[in-house]
Coordinates of N, CA and C in Angstrom, one line a residue:
M1 N 0.8 -1.2 0.0 CA 0.0 0.0 0.0 C 0.9 1.3 0.0
R2 N 1.9 1.3 0.9 CA 2.8 2.4 1.0 C 3.5 2.7 -0.3
Q3 N 3.9 1.6 -1.0 CA 4.6 1.7 -2.2 C 3.7 2.3 -3.3
R4 N 2.4 1.9 -3.3 CA 1.5 2.5 -4.3 C 1.3 4.0 -4.0
V5 N 1.2 4.4 -2.8 CA 1.0 5.8 -2.4 C 2.2 6.6 -2.9
W6 N 3.4 6.1 -2.6 CA 4.6 6.8 -3.1 C 4.7 6.8 -4.6
S7 N 4.4 5.7 -5.2 CA 4.4 5.7 -6.7 C 3.4 6.7 -7.3
L8 N 2.2 6.7 -6.7 CA 1.2 7.7 -7.1 C 1.6 9.1 -6.9
T9 N 2.3 9.4 -5.7 CA 2.7 10.7 -5.4 C 3.8 11.1 -6.3
I10 N 4.8 10.2 -6.6 CA 5.8 10.6 -7.5 C 5.3 10.8 -8.9
A11 N 4.4 10.0 -9.3 CA 3.7 10.1 -10.7 C 3.0 11.5 -10.7
L12 N 2.3 11.8 -9.7 CA 1.6 13.1 -9.7 C 2.6 14.3 -9.7
C13 N 3.6 14.2 -8.9 CA 4.7 15.2 -8.9 C 5.3 15.4 -10.3
V14 N 5.6 14.3 -10.9 CA 6.2 14.3 -12.3 C 5.2 15.0 -13.3
A15 N 4.0 14.5 -13.2 CA 3.0 15.1 -14.1 C 2.8 16.6 -13.9
L16 N 2.7 16.9 -12.6 CA 2.5 18.3 -12.3 C 3.7 19.2 -12.7
C17 N 4.9 18.7 -12.5 CA 6.1 19.4 -12.9 C 6.2 19.6 -14.4
L18 N 5.9 18.5 -15.1 CA 5.9 18.5 -16.6 C 4.8 19.4 -17.1
G19 N 3.7 19.4 -16.5 CA 2.6 20.2 -16.9 C 2.9 21.7 -16.7
L20 N 3.4 22.0 -15.5 CA 3.8 23.4 -15.2 C 4.9 23.9 -16.1
G21 N 5.9 23.0 -16.3 CA 7.0 23.3 -17.2 C 6.5 23.6 -18.6
A22 N 5.7 22.7 -19.1 CA 5.1 22.9 -20.5 C 4.3 24.2 -20.6
N23 N 3.5 24.4 -19.6 CA 2.7 25.6 -19.6 C 3.5 26.9 -19.5
A24 N 4.5 26.8 -18.7 CA 5.4 28.0 -18.5 C 6.2 28.2 -19.9
G25 N 6.6 27.1 -20.5 CA 7.2 27.2 -21.8 C 6.3 27.8 -22.8
I26 N 5.1 27.4 -22.9 CA 4.1 27.9 -23.8 C 3.8 29.3 -23.5
A27 N 3.6 29.7 -22.3 CA 3.3 31.0 -21.9 C 4.5 32.0 -22.3
S28 N 5.7 31.5 -22.0 CA 6.8 32.4 -22.3 C 7.0 32.5 -23.8
A29 N 6.7 31.5 -24.5 CA 6.9 31.6 -26.0 C 5.8 32.5 -26.6
Q30 N 4.6 32.5 -26.0 CA 3.6 33.3 -26.5 C 3.8 34.8 -26.2
A31 N 4.4 35.0 -25.0 CA 4.6 36.4 -24.5 C 5.9 37.0 -25.0
F32 N 6.7 36.2 -25.7 CA 8.0 36.7 -26.1 C 7.8 37.7 -27.3
P33 N 8.4 38.9 -27.2 CA 8.3 39.8 -28.4 C 9.1 39.2 -29.6
L34 N 8.6 39.6 -30.8 CA 9.1 39.0 -32.0 C 9.8 40.1 -32.8
V35 N 11.1 39.9 -33.1 CA 11.8 40.8 -34.0 C 11.5 40.4 -35.4
V36 N 10.8 41.3 -36.1 CA 10.4 41.0 -37.5 C 11.3 41.5 -38.6
A37 N 12.1 42.5 -38.2 CA 13.1 43.1 -39.2 C 14.2 43.9 -38.5
Q38 N 15.3 44.0 -39.2 CA 16.4 44.8 -38.7 C 17.1 45.4 -39.9
Y39 N 17.5 46.6 -39.8 CA 18.3 47.3 -40.9 C 19.0 48.5 -40.3
T40 N 20.0 49.0 -41.1 CA 20.7 50.1 -40.7 C 20.6 51.2 -41.9
V41 N 20.2 52.4 -41.5 CA 20.2 53.5 -42.5 C 21.5 54.2 -42.5
A42 N 22.2 54.1 -43.6 CA 23.6 54.7 -43.7 C 23.6 56.2 -43.5
G43 N 24.5 56.7 -42.8 CA 24.6 58.2 -42.7 C 25.2 58.8 -43.9
E44 N 24.8 60.1 -44.2 CA 25.3 60.8 -45.3 C 25.8 62.2 -44.8
G45 N 26.8 62.7 -45.4 CA 27.2 64.1 -45.1 C 27.5 64.4 -43.7
G46 N 28.2 63.4 -43.0 CA 28.5 63.6 -41.6 C 27.5 63.0 -40.6
D47 N 26.3 62.6 -41.1 CA 25.3 62.0 -40.3 C 25.8 60.6 -39.9
V48 N 25.4 60.1 -38.7 CA 25.8 58.8 -38.3 C 24.9 57.7 -38.9
D49 N 25.4 56.5 -38.9 CA 24.5 55.3 -39.2 C 23.5 55.1 -38.1
I50 N 22.3 54.7 -38.5 CA 21.3 54.4 -37.4 C 20.7 53.0 -37.7
H51 N 20.8 52.2 -36.7 CA 20.3 50.8 -36.8 C 18.9 50.7 -36.1
Y52 N 18.0 50.0 -36.8 CA 16.7 49.8 -36.3 C 16.3 48.3 -36.1
N53 N 15.7 48.0 -35.0 CA 15.0 46.7 -34.8 C 13.5 46.9 -34.7
V54 N 12.8 46.2 -35.5 CA 11.3 46.3 -35.6 C 10.8 45.1 -34.8
I55 N 10.1 45.4 -33.7 CA 9.6 44.4 -32.8 C 8.1 44.5 -32.6
I56 N 7.4 43.3 -32.6 CA 6.0 43.3 -32.3 C 5.7 42.3 -31.2
H57 N 4.5 42.6 -30.6 CA 4.0 41.6 -29.6 C 2.8 40.9 -30.2
H58 N 3.1 39.9 -31.0 CA 2.1 39.3 -31.9 C 1.0 38.6 -31.1
E59 N 1.3 38.2 -29.9 CA 0.3 37.5 -29.1 C -0.8 38.5 -28.7
E60 N -0.6 39.8 -28.8 CA -1.6 40.8 -28.4 C -2.3 41.4 -29.6
R61 N -2.0 40.8 -30.8 CA -2.6 41.4 -32.0 C -4.1 41.2 -32.0
Q62 N -4.8 42.1 -32.7 CA -6.2 42.0 -32.9 C -6.6 42.2 -34.4
V63 N -7.5 41.4 -34.8 CA -7.9 41.4 -36.2 C -9.4 41.5 -36.2
F64 N -9.9 42.4 -37.1 CA -11.4 42.6 -37.2 C -11.8 42.5 -38.7
H65 N -12.6 41.5 -39.0 CA -13.2 41.4 -40.3 C -14.6 42.0 -40.3
E66 N -14.6 43.2 -40.9 CA -15.9 43.9 -40.9 C -16.3 44.4 -42.3
G67 N -17.3 43.7 -42.8 CA -17.8 44.1 -44.2 C -16.7 44.1 -45.2
L68 N -16.4 45.3 -45.8 CA -15.5 45.4 -46.9 C -14.0 45.6 -46.4
T69 N -13.8 45.7 -45.1 CA -12.5 46.0 -44.6 C -12.0 45.0 -43.5
T70 N -10.8 44.7 -43.6 CA -10.2 43.9 -42.5 C -9.1 44.8 -41.8
S71 N -9.2 44.9 -40.5 CA -8.3 45.8 -39.7 C -7.4 44.9 -38.8
Y72 N -6.1 45.3 -38.7 CA -5.1 44.7 -37.9 C -4.5 45.7 -37.0
Y73 N -4.3 45.2 -35.7 CA -3.6 46.1 -34.7 C -2.6 45.3 -33.9
V74 N -1.5 45.8 -33.6 CA -0.5 45.1 -32.8 C 0.4 46.1 -32.1
P75 N 0.7 45.9 -30.8 CA 1.7 46.7 -30.1 C 3.0 46.4 -30.7
A76 N 3.8 47.5 -30.7 CA 5.2 47.3 -31.4 C 6.2 48.3 -30.7
E77 N 7.4 48.0 -31.1 CA 8.5 48.9 -30.6 C 9.5 49.0 -31.7
L78 N 10.1 50.2 -31.9 CA 11.2 50.4 -32.8 C 12.4 50.8 -31.9
E79 N 13.3 49.9 -31.9 CA 14.6 50.1 -31.2 C 15.5 50.9 -32.1
I80 N 16.0 52.0 -31.7 CA 16.9 52.8 -32.5 C 18.3 53.0 -31.9
Y81 N 19.3 52.6 -32.7 CA 20.7 52.6 -32.2 C 21.5 53.5 -33.1
P82 N 21.6 54.8 -32.8 CA 22.6 55.7 -33.6 C 24.0 55.2 -33.3
S83 N 24.8 55.2 -34.4 CA 26.2 54.8 -34.2 C 26.9 55.7 -33.2
G84 N 27.4 55.1 -32.1 CA 28.1 55.9 -31.1 C 27.2 56.6 -30.2
G85 N 25.9 56.4 -30.3 CA 24.9 57.1 -29.4 C 24.2 56.2 -28.5
K86 N 23.2 56.7 -27.8 CA 22.4 55.9 -26.9 C 21.2 55.3 -27.6
R87 N 20.9 54.1 -27.2 CA 19.7 53.4 -27.7 C 18.4 54.1 -27.2
S88 N 17.5 54.2 -28.1 CA 16.2 54.7 -27.7 C 15.1 53.7 -28.2
V89 N 13.9 53.8 -27.6 CA 12.8 52.9 -28.0 C 11.6 53.7 -28.3
M90 N 11.0 53.6 -29.4 CA 9.7 54.2 -29.8 C 8.7 53.1 -29.6
Q91 N 7.8 53.3 -28.6 CA 6.7 52.3 -28.4 C 5.4 52.8 -28.9
G92 N 4.6 51.9 -29.3 CA 3.3 52.3 -29.8 C 2.5 51.1 -30.4
V93 N 1.6 51.5 -31.3 CA 0.7 50.4 -31.9 C 0.6 50.7 -33.4
Y94 N 0.8 49.6 -34.1 CA 0.6 49.7 -35.6 C -0.8 49.3 -35.9
G95 N -1.4 50.0 -36.8 CA -2.8 49.7 -37.2 C -2.8 49.6 -38.8
F96 N -3.6 48.7 -39.3 CA -3.7 48.6 -40.8 C -5.1 48.4 -41.2
A97 N -5.5 48.9 -42.3 CA -6.8 48.6 -42.9 C -6.6 48.1 -44.3
H98 N -7.3 47.0 -44.6 CA -7.2 46.4 -45.9 C -8.5 46.3 -46.6
S99 N -8.6 46.9 -47.8 CA -9.8 46.9 -48.5 C -10.0 45.5 -49.2
N100 N -11.0 44.8 -48.8 CA -11.3 43.5 -49.4 C -11.7 43.6 -50.8
I101 N -12.0 44.8 -51.3 CA -12.4 45.0 -52.7 C -11.2 45.3 -53.6
T102 N -10.5 46.4 -53.2 CA -9.4 46.9 -54.1 C -8.1 46.3 -53.7
G103 N -8.0 45.7 -52.5 CA -6.7 45.1 -52.1 C -5.7 46.2 -51.5
A104 N -6.1 47.4 -51.5 CA -5.3 48.5 -51.0 C -5.1 48.5 -49.5
W105 N -3.9 48.8 -49.0 CA -3.6 48.9 -47.6 C -3.3 50.3 -47.1
R106 N -3.8 50.6 -45.9 CA -3.4 51.8 -45.2 C -2.9 51.5 -43.9
G107 N -1.9 52.3 -43.4 CA -1.3 52.0 -42.1 C -1.1 53.3 -41.3
M108 N -1.0 53.0 -40.0 CA -0.7 54.1 -39.1 C 0.1 53.6 -37.9
F109 N 1.0 54.4 -37.4 CA 1.7 54.1 -36.1 C 1.4 55.2 -35.2
I110 N 0.9 54.8 -34.0 CA 0.6 55.8 -32.9 C 1.5 55.5 -31.7
E111 N 2.2 56.5 -31.3 CA 3.1 56.3 -30.2 C 2.3 56.0 -28.9
K112 N 2.9 55.3 -28.0 CA 2.3 55.0 -26.7 C 2.1 56.2 -25.9
N113 N 0.9 56.3 -25.3 CA 0.5 57.5 -24.5 C 0.0 57.1 -23.1
E114 N 0.0 58.0 -22.2 CA -0.4 57.7 -20.8 C -1.8 57.2 -20.7
K115 N -2.7 57.6 -21.6 CA -4.1 57.2 -21.5 C -4.4 55.8 -22.1
G116 N -3.4 55.4 -22.9 CA -3.6 54.1 -23.6 C -4.7 54.1 -24.6
V117 N -5.0 55.3 -25.2 CA -6.1 55.4 -26.2 C -5.4 55.6 -27.5
Y118 N -5.7 54.8 -28.5 CA -5.2 54.9 -29.8 C -6.3 55.1 -30.8
D119 N -6.4 56.3 -31.4 CA -7.4 56.6 -32.3 C -7.0 56.4 -33.7
F120 N -7.3 55.3 -34.3 CA -6.9 55.0 -35.7 C -8.1 55.4 -36.6
D121 N -7.7 56.3 -37.5 CA -8.7 56.8 -38.5 C -8.0 56.7 -39.9
F122 N -8.6 55.7 -40.7 CA -8.0 55.4 -42.0 C -8.7 56.1 -43.1
D123 N -9.5 57.1 -42.8 CA -10.3 57.8 -43.8 C -9.4 58.7 -44.7
D124 N -9.9 59.0 -45.9 CA -9.1 59.8 -46.9 C -8.7 61.2 -46.3
A125 N -9.5 61.7 -45.4 CA -9.2 63.0 -44.8 C -7.8 63.0 -44.0
H126 N -7.4 61.9 -43.5 CA -6.2 61.8 -42.8 C -5.0 61.1 -43.5
L127 N -5.3 60.8 -44.8 CA -4.3 60.2 -45.6 C -3.2 61.1 -46.1
V128 N -1.9 60.8 -45.9 CA -0.9 61.7 -46.4 C 0.1 60.8 -47.3
P129 N 0.8 61.4 -48.3 CA 1.7 60.7 -49.0 C 2.8 60.1 -48.1
V130 N 3.4 59.0 -48.5 CA 4.4 58.3 -47.6 C 5.5 59.3 -47.3
E131 N 6.0 60.1 -48.3 CA 7.1 61.0 -48.0 C 6.8 62.1 -47.1
Q132 N 5.5 62.3 -46.8 CA 5.1 63.4 -45.8 C 4.7 62.8 -44.5
A133 N 4.8 61.5 -44.3 CA 4.3 60.9 -43.1 C 5.5 60.9 -42.1
S134 N 5.8 62.1 -41.7 CA 7.0 62.3 -40.8 C 6.7 62.4 -39.3
R135 N 5.5 62.0 -38.9 CA 5.1 62.0 -37.5 C 4.1 60.9 -37.3
T136 N 4.0 60.5 -36.0 CA 3.1 59.4 -35.7 C 1.6 59.9 -35.8
G137 N 0.7 59.0 -35.9 CA -0.7 59.4 -35.9 C -1.2 59.8 -37.2
V138 N -0.5 59.7 -38.3 CA -1.0 60.0 -39.6 C -1.2 58.7 -40.4
C139 N -2.1 58.8 -41.3 CA -2.4 57.6 -42.1 C -1.7 57.7 -43.5
F140 N -1.1 56.5 -43.9 CA -0.3 56.5 -45.1 C -0.6 55.2 -45.9
K141 N -0.4 55.3 -47.2 CA -0.6 54.1 -48.0 C 0.6 53.2 -47.7
T142 N 0.3 51.9 -47.6 CA 1.4 50.9 -47.4 C 1.1 49.6 -48.2
G143 N 1.8 48.6 -47.9 CA 1.6 47.3 -48.5 C 2.7 46.4 -48.2
P144 N 2.6 45.1 -48.5 CA 3.6 44.2 -48.2 C 5.0 44.5 -48.8
N145 N 5.0 45.2 -49.9 CA 6.3 45.5 -50.6 C 6.8 46.9 -50.2
Q146 N 6.1 47.7 -49.4 CA 6.6 49.0 -49.1 C 7.6 49.0 -47.9
T147 N 8.6 48.2 -48.1 CA 9.6 48.0 -47.0 C 10.5 49.2 -46.9
A148 N 11.3 49.2 -45.8 CA 12.4 50.2 -45.6 C 13.3 50.3 -46.9
R149 N 13.7 49.1 -47.4 CA 14.6 49.1 -48.5 C 13.9 49.8 -49.7
T150 N 12.6 49.5 -50.0 CA 11.9 50.1 -51.1 C 11.9 51.7 -50.9
L151 N 11.6 52.1 -49.7 CA 11.5 53.6 -49.5 C 12.8 54.3 -49.6
V152 N 13.9 53.6 -49.1 CA 15.2 54.2 -49.2 C 15.6 54.3 -50.7
E153 N 15.3 53.3 -51.5 CA 15.6 53.4 -52.9 C 14.9 54.4 -53.6
K154 N 13.6 54.7 -53.1 CA 12.8 55.7 -53.8 C 13.1 57.1 -53.3
F155 N 13.3 57.3 -52.0 CA 13.4 58.7 -51.5 C 14.8 59.0 -51.0
G156 N 15.7 58.0 -50.8 CA 17.0 58.3 -50.3 C 17.0 58.0 -48.8
A157 N 18.2 57.7 -48.3 CA 18.3 57.3 -46.9 C 18.0 58.4 -45.9
R158 N 18.4 59.6 -46.1 CA 18.2 60.7 -45.2 C 16.7 61.1 -45.2
K159 N 16.0 61.1 -46.3 CA 14.6 61.4 -46.4 C 13.8 60.3 -45.6
Y160 N 14.2 59.1 -45.9 CA 13.5 57.9 -45.3 C 13.7 58.0 -43.7
N161 N 14.9 58.4 -43.3 CA 15.2 58.3 -41.9 C 14.2 59.1 -41.0
S162 N 13.6 60.1 -41.6 CA 12.6 60.9 -40.8 C 11.3 60.2 -40.7
I163 N 11.1 59.1 -41.5 CA 9.8 58.4 -41.5 C 10.0 56.9 -41.2
A164 N 10.9 56.6 -40.3 CA 11.3 55.2 -40.0 C 10.2 54.2 -39.9
Y165 N 9.2 54.6 -39.1 CA 8.1 53.7 -38.8 C 7.2 53.3 -40.1
V166 N 7.3 54.2 -41.1 CA 6.5 53.9 -42.3 C 7.1 52.7 -43.0
G167 N 8.4 52.7 -43.2 CA 9.0 51.5 -43.8 C 9.0 50.3 -43.0
S168 N 9.0 50.5 -41.7 CA 8.8 49.3 -40.7 C 7.5 48.7 -40.9
A169 N 6.5 49.4 -41.3 CA 5.1 48.9 -41.3 C 5.0 47.7 -42.2
A170 N 5.7 47.7 -43.3 CA 5.5 46.5 -44.2 C 6.0 45.2 -43.6
Y171 N 7.0 45.3 -42.8 CA 7.5 44.0 -42.2 C 6.5 43.5 -41.2
V172 N 5.9 44.5 -40.4 CA 4.9 44.1 -39.4 C 3.6 43.6 -40.1
L173 N 3.2 44.3 -41.2 CA 2.1 43.8 -42.0 C 2.2 42.4 -42.5
N174 N 3.4 42.1 -43.0 CA 3.6 40.7 -43.6 C 3.4 39.7 -42.5
V175 N 3.8 39.9 -41.3 CA 3.7 39.0 -40.2 C 2.2 38.8 -39.8
L176 N 1.5 40.0 -39.6 CA 0.1 39.9 -39.2 C -0.7 39.3 -40.3
Y177 N -0.5 39.5 -41.6 CA -1.2 38.9 -42.6 C -1.0 37.4 -42.7
A178 N 0.2 37.0 -42.5 CA 0.5 35.6 -42.5 C -0.2 34.9 -41.4
L179 N -0.2 35.4 -40.2 CA -0.8 34.8 -39.0 C -2.3 34.8 -39.2
D180 N -2.9 35.8 -39.8 CA -4.3 35.9 -40.1 C -4.8 34.8 -41.0
K181 N -3.9 34.4 -42.0 CA -4.2 33.4 -43.0 C -3.9 32.0 -42.4
G182 N -3.4 31.9 -41.2 CA -3.1 30.6 -40.6 C -1.7 30.1 -41.0
N183 N -0.9 30.9 -41.5 CA 0.5 30.5 -41.9 C 1.5 30.7 -40.8
K184 N 2.7 30.2 -40.9 CA 3.7 30.4 -39.9 C 4.2 31.8 -40.0
V185 N 4.9 32.2 -38.9 CA 5.5 33.5 -38.9 C 6.6 33.6 -39.9
P186 N 6.7 34.5 -40.8 CA 7.8 34.6 -41.7 C 9.1 34.8 -41.0
P187 N 10.2 34.4 -41.5 CA 11.5 34.6 -40.9 C 11.8 36.1 -40.8
M188 N 12.6 36.5 -39.8 CA 13.0 37.9 -39.6 C 13.8 38.3 -40.9
V189 N 13.5 39.6 -41.3 CA 14.2 40.1 -42.4 C 15.3 41.0 -42.0
D190 N 16.5 40.7 -42.5 CA 17.7 41.4 -42.2 C 18.1 42.2 -43.5
E191 N 17.8 43.5 -43.5 CA 18.0 44.3 -44.7 C 19.5 44.7 -44.8
G192 N 20.3 44.5 -43.8 CA 21.6 45.0 -43.8 C 21.7 46.6 -43.8
T193 N 22.6 47.1 -44.5 CA 22.7 48.6 -44.5 C 22.1 49.2 -45.8
L194 N 21.2 50.2 -45.5 CA 20.5 50.8 -46.6 C 21.1 52.2 -46.9
R195 N 21.4 52.4 -48.2 CA 22.0 53.7 -48.6 C 21.2 54.5 -49.6

């Protein structure tokens, strides 16, 4: 009898430890931020190189399928490392609206605020050209191919540098879209140095 009790106790302890370990592993994997892209914008004319890491918290993403539009939202961080300078972090939320009719994408990045309120408005009245989206809280056209590399090639590194989160949006969008379709998370994109 005593041997059965000890065997049962040991079996329960093993099961409990394995269960807790597995759950802890799952929880930590789900809560782990995901680096979706990294790149360096080369300095010009005495400016320093600036390295960016694009990070999302994909376990907190929200997707809304409403009529003609699908909307995606995810908390994100842009880690910024100027060459020889101090690291800074821009925290906020990316939002995207996808027209299920035209296939067009619109994006916004709103910096984290004390109230925790993020007012995403994808209407035409708030839409600005990508090259003018130099502040958070403005709506811009985007898409899976509007990456940092594409924007640097189009506008130049220094022009792009002032709108870092706009080029970052495409990498975030690709991950959110893949997850919404039930696909695996795409591998991190390393763009190297953009000039």
